[in-house]
C-alpha atoms as a printed R data frame, in Angstrom:
    type eleno elety resid chain resno       x        y       z
1   ATOM     1    CA   UNK     A     1 -21.156 -264.842  75.029
2   ATOM     2    CA   UNK     A     2 -18.729 -262.082  76.032
3   ATOM     3    CA   UNK     A     3 -20.715 -259.467  74.109
4   ATOM     4    CA   UNK     A     4 -23.961 -260.420  75.874
5   ATOM     5    CA   UNK     A     5 -22.294 -260.110  79.268
6   ATOM     6    CA   UNK     A     6 -20.851 -256.691  78.422
7   ATOM     7    CA   UNK     A     7 -24.185 -255.428  77.096
8   ATOM     8    CA   UNK     A     8 -25.951 -256.605  80.236
9   ATOM     9    CA   UNK     A     9 -23.468 -254.777  82.476
10  ATOM    10    CA   UNK     A    10 -23.761 -251.678  80.257
11  ATOM    11    CA   UNK     A    11 -27.568 -251.712  80.531
12  ATOM    12    CA   UNK     A    12 -27.331 -252.171  84.304
13  ATOM    13    CA   UNK     A    13 -25.053 -249.151  84.583
14  ATOM    14    CA   UNK     A    14 -27.391 -247.057  82.437
15  ATOM    15    CA   UNK     A    15 -30.264 -248.042  84.728
16  ATOM    16    CA   UNK     A    16 -28.656 -245.805  87.360
17  ATOM    17    CA   UNK     A    17 -29.871 -242.900  85.230
18  ATOM    18    CA   UNK     A    18 -33.390 -244.220  84.814
19  ATOM    19    CA   UNK     A    19 -36.437 -242.263  85.922
20  ATOM    20    CA   UNK     A    20 -37.495 -244.876  88.529
21  ATOM    21    CA   UNK     A    21 -34.035 -244.926  90.109
22  ATOM    22    CA   UNK     A    22 -33.838 -241.111  90.131
23  ATOM    23    CA   UNK     A    23 -37.156 -240.820  91.947
24  ATOM    24    CA   UNK     A    24 -36.192 -243.657  94.279
25  ATOM    25    CA   UNK     A    25 -33.373 -241.368  95.440
26  ATOM    26    CA   UNK     A    26 -35.771 -238.396  95.687
27  ATOM    27    CA   UNK     A    27 -38.357 -240.328  97.716
28  ATOM    28    CA   UNK     A    28 -35.666 -241.690 100.035
29  ATOM    29    CA   UNK     A    29 -34.492 -238.123 100.646
30  ATOM    30    CA   UNK     A    30 -38.074 -237.029 101.373
31  ATOM    31    CA   UNK     A    31 -38.507 -239.853 103.883
32  ATOM    32    CA   UNK     A    32 -35.211 -238.891 105.528
33  ATOM    33    CA   UNK     A    33 -36.360 -235.265 105.709
34  ATOM    34    CA   UNK     A    34 -33.328 -233.946 103.806
35  ATOM    35    CA   UNK     A    35 -35.021 -230.885 102.330
36  ATOM    36    CA   UNK     A    36 -31.993 -229.281 100.672
37  ATOM    37    CA   UNK     A    37 -31.110 -232.558  98.951
38  ATOM    38    CA   UNK     A    38 -34.731 -232.968  97.805
39  ATOM    39    CA   UNK     A    39 -34.864 -229.409  96.442
40  ATOM    40    CA   UNK     A    40 -31.626 -229.913  94.538
41  ATOM    41    CA   UNK     A    41 -32.870 -233.127  92.927
42  ATOM    42    CA   UNK     A    42 -36.335 -231.787  92.097
43  ATOM    43    CA   UNK     A    43 -35.061 -228.528  90.615
44  ATOM    44    CA   UNK     A    44 -32.512 -230.454  88.558
45  ATOM    45    CA   UNK     A    45 -35.224 -232.871  87.345
46  ATOM    46    CA   UNK     A    46 -37.334 -229.931  86.172
47  ATOM    47    CA   UNK     A    47 -34.350 -228.480  84.315
48  ATOM    48    CA   UNK     A    48 -33.600 -231.859  82.708
49  ATOM    49    CA   UNK     A    49 -37.202 -231.993  81.511
50  ATOM    50    CA   UNK     A    50 -37.010 -228.477  80.050
51  ATOM    51    CA   UNK     A    51 -33.611 -229.042  78.413
52  ATOM    52    CA   UNK     A    52 -34.903 -232.253  76.857
53  ATOM    53    CA   UNK     A    53 -36.966 -230.089  74.505
54  ATOM    54    CA   UNK     A    54 -34.103 -227.696  73.769
55  ATOM    55    CA   UNK     A    55 -31.147 -230.073  73.370
56  ATOM    56    CA   UNK     A    56 -32.439 -232.776  71.043
57  ATOM    57    CA   UNK     A    57 -31.007 -236.277  70.643
58  ATOM    58    CA   UNK     A    58 -29.364 -236.453  74.042
59  ATOM    59    CA   UNK     A    59 -28.897 -239.281  76.502
60  ATOM    60    CA   UNK     A    60 -31.056 -238.439  79.496
61  ATOM    61    CA   UNK     A    61 -29.797 -241.467  81.426
62  ATOM    62    CA   UNK     A    62 -26.391 -239.789  81.442
63  ATOM    63    CA   UNK     A    63 -27.945 -236.472  82.499
64  ATOM    64    CA   UNK     A    64 -30.004 -237.919  85.367
65  ATOM    65    CA   UNK     A    65 -27.142 -240.085  86.586
66  ATOM    66    CA   UNK     A    66 -24.771 -237.109  86.655
67  ATOM    67    CA   UNK     A    67 -27.245 -235.122  88.740
68  ATOM    68    CA   UNK     A    68 -27.712 -238.050  91.136
69  ATOM    69    CA   UNK     A    69 -23.954 -238.564  91.448
70  ATOM    70    CA   UNK     A    70 -23.210 -234.868  91.995
71  ATOM    71    CA   UNK     A    71 -25.835 -234.379  94.688
72  ATOM    72    CA   UNK     A    72 -25.205 -237.665  96.500
73  ATOM    73    CA   UNK     A    73 -21.496 -236.801  96.589
74  ATOM    74    CA   UNK     A    74 -22.338 -233.386  98.057
75  ATOM    75    CA   UNK     A    75 -24.742 -235.043 100.495
76  ATOM    76    CA   UNK     A    76 -22.390 -237.751 101.812
77  ATOM    77    CA   UNK     A    77 -19.169 -235.687 101.745
78  ATOM    78    CA   UNK     A    78 -17.075 -238.841 101.907
79  ATOM    79    CA   UNK     A    79 -13.971 -239.445  99.808
80  ATOM    80    CA   UNK     A    80 -14.553 -243.188  99.455
81  ATOM    81    CA   UNK     A    81 -18.095 -242.619  98.205
82  ATOM    82    CA   UNK     A    82 -16.899 -239.823  95.916
83  ATOM    83    CA   UNK     A    83 -14.271 -242.043  94.282
84  ATOM    84    CA   UNK     A    84 -16.689 -244.962  93.979
85  ATOM    85    CA   UNK     A    85 -19.577 -242.905  92.555
86  ATOM    86    CA   UNK     A    86 -17.249 -241.116  90.131
87  ATOM    87    CA   UNK     A    87 -15.831 -244.410  88.903
88  ATOM    88    CA   UNK     A    88 -19.314 -245.840  88.402
89  ATOM    89    CA   UNK     A    89 -20.332 -242.717  86.486
90  ATOM    90    CA   UNK     A    90 -17.301 -242.964  84.179
91  ATOM    91    CA   UNK     A    91 -18.231 -246.600  83.536
92  ATOM    92    CA   UNK     A    92 -21.786 -245.439  82.822
93  ATOM    93    CA   UNK     A    93 -20.435 -243.004  80.207
94  ATOM    94    CA   UNK     A    94 -18.472 -245.793  78.577
95  ATOM    95    CA   UNK     A    95 -21.589 -247.971  78.658
96  ATOM    96    CA   UNK     A    96 -23.726 -245.261  77.063
97  ATOM    97    CA   UNK     A    97 -21.244 -244.997  74.227
98  ATOM    98    CA   UNK     A    98 -20.905 -248.793  73.963
99  ATOM    99    CA   UNK     A    99 -24.662 -249.297  73.594
100 ATOM   100    CA   UNK     A   100 -25.433 -246.389  71.232
101 ATOM   101    CA   UNK     A   101 -22.003 -245.837  69.643
102 ATOM   102    CA   UNK     A   102 -22.748 -242.115  69.332
103 ATOM   103    CA   UNK     A   103 -20.468 -239.815  71.297
104 ATOM   104    CA   UNK     A   104 -22.568 -236.713  70.492
105 ATOM   105    CA   UNK     A   105 -25.631 -238.362  72.061
106 ATOM   106    CA   UNK     A   106 -23.623 -238.979  75.262
107 ATOM   107    CA   UNK     A   107 -21.959 -235.546  75.193
108 ATOM   108    CA   UNK     A   108 -25.338 -233.796  75.023
109 ATOM   109    CA   UNK     A   109 -26.472 -235.821  78.027
110 ATOM   110    CA   UNK     A   110 -23.415 -234.619  79.943
111 ATOM   111    CA   UNK     A   111 -24.235 -231.016  79.016
112 ATOM   112    CA   UNK     A   112 -27.809 -231.400  80.256
113 ATOM   113    CA   UNK     A   113 -26.548 -233.036  83.463
114 ATOM   114    CA   UNK     A   114 -24.022 -230.288  84.143
115 ATOM   115    CA   UNK     A   115 -26.521 -227.484  83.491
116 ATOM   116    CA   UNK     A   116 -29.199 -229.194  85.598
117 ATOM   117    CA   UNK     A   117 -26.775 -229.775  88.459
118 ATOM   118    CA   UNK     A   118 -25.693 -226.132  88.428
119 ATOM   119    CA   UNK     A   119 -29.260 -224.832  88.380
120 ATOM   120    CA   UNK     A   120 -30.281 -227.338  91.074
121 ATOM   121    CA   UNK     A   121 -27.386 -226.316  93.304
122 ATOM   122    CA   UNK     A   122 -27.661 -222.561  92.882
123 ATOM   123    CA   UNK     A   123 -31.453 -222.612  92.688
124 ATOM   124    CA   UNK     A   124 -31.580 -224.281  96.088
125 ATOM   125    CA   UNK     A   125 -29.215 -221.692  97.542
126 ATOM   126    CA   UNK     A   126 -31.501 -218.981  96.194
127 ATOM   127    CA   UNK     A   127 -34.603 -220.609  97.714
128 ATOM   128    CA   UNK     A   128 -33.052 -220.901 101.142
């Protein structure tokens, strides 16, 4: 019983890095007319897609969730949100490992997320 509960929570946390959730954030930003935030997320999504073909066997849920956490933290600029989102992301990392039991798979997802976040951030600065 305990294992089922933990796996369910782990899957729920990983859902924060799902494609539908990622684009839910993007569409909400479009509706709110937050162009810089939208550009950051879209550029990062493109980079995630490209890196998917270069860095094989990686956890893209981890990558997308890192991008979403980084840019929502930059958007809200609130310490309470920053602590909360960071804690949730650390729990997501633990969940990714718990479900797959492959640290390399998770680590590669982190690399893709970091690279995508950097390109999304600096790419947006270049565009504006």
